[in-house]
Amino acid sequence: MLTLAIIKPDAIEAGNAGKILAHLEGQGFKIRAARLVRLTKAQAEEFYAVHRERPFFRPLVTFMGSGPALALALAREDAVAHLRQVIGATDPAEAKAGTVRKLYAQSRERNAIHASDSAETAAREVAFFFPELAP
Ligand code: ATP
Ligand code: MG
């Protein structure tokens, strides 16, 4: 089973991408595809379209396009649920000790990593970045 992660621009800028990748591999995820991307405004809007009515949508789109980000297709048993556990709560102040966001997020907005939140979302998000993996 595959899920989609994005190491966000804040984590790349802070020099934490390698540590986060090692953390994910240590949790049993295998990298099936990886791509360093610089999201356009249109791509960030499409990726986070579910949030377009939320007050944080514009800043989220600006942030996600503010620098390079690393998109990853990750394989593991129960990959979607497990990756959500490994990354921790959206706001690092609420994230459990040892989670990626507790270790590396700067704030609720600049929170180091994205992970798909359901099997359906994972299929759509993997195809968004890696159409070559589509069955
Ligand atoms: P992601 O989708 O990036 O993995 P998430 O699933 O934990 O994060 P979502 O509710 O999908 O959280 O929100 C998407 C992103 O929007 C969050 O990662 C965060 O950067 C930002 N965000 C969410 N809620 C807020 C908020 N209340 N204020 C500011 N930014 C927010
Ligand atoms: Mg989300």
Short mmCIF file of C-alpha atoms and ligand atoms in Angstrom, two decimals, residues 51 84 114-115 117, ligand 2:
data_model
loop_
_atom_site.label_atom_id
_atom_site.label_comp_id
_atom_site.label_asym_id
_atom_site.label_seq_id
_atom_site.Cartn_x
_atom_site.Cartn_y
_atom_site.Cartn_z
CA HIS A 51 -9.36 23.68 2.07
CA ARG A 84 -0.30 9.89 9.97
CA HIS A 114 2.30 16.50 4.67
CA ALA A 115 0.73 13.04 4.66
CA ASP A 117 -5.31 11.32 5.30
MG MG B 2 -4.47 17.23 5.36
#
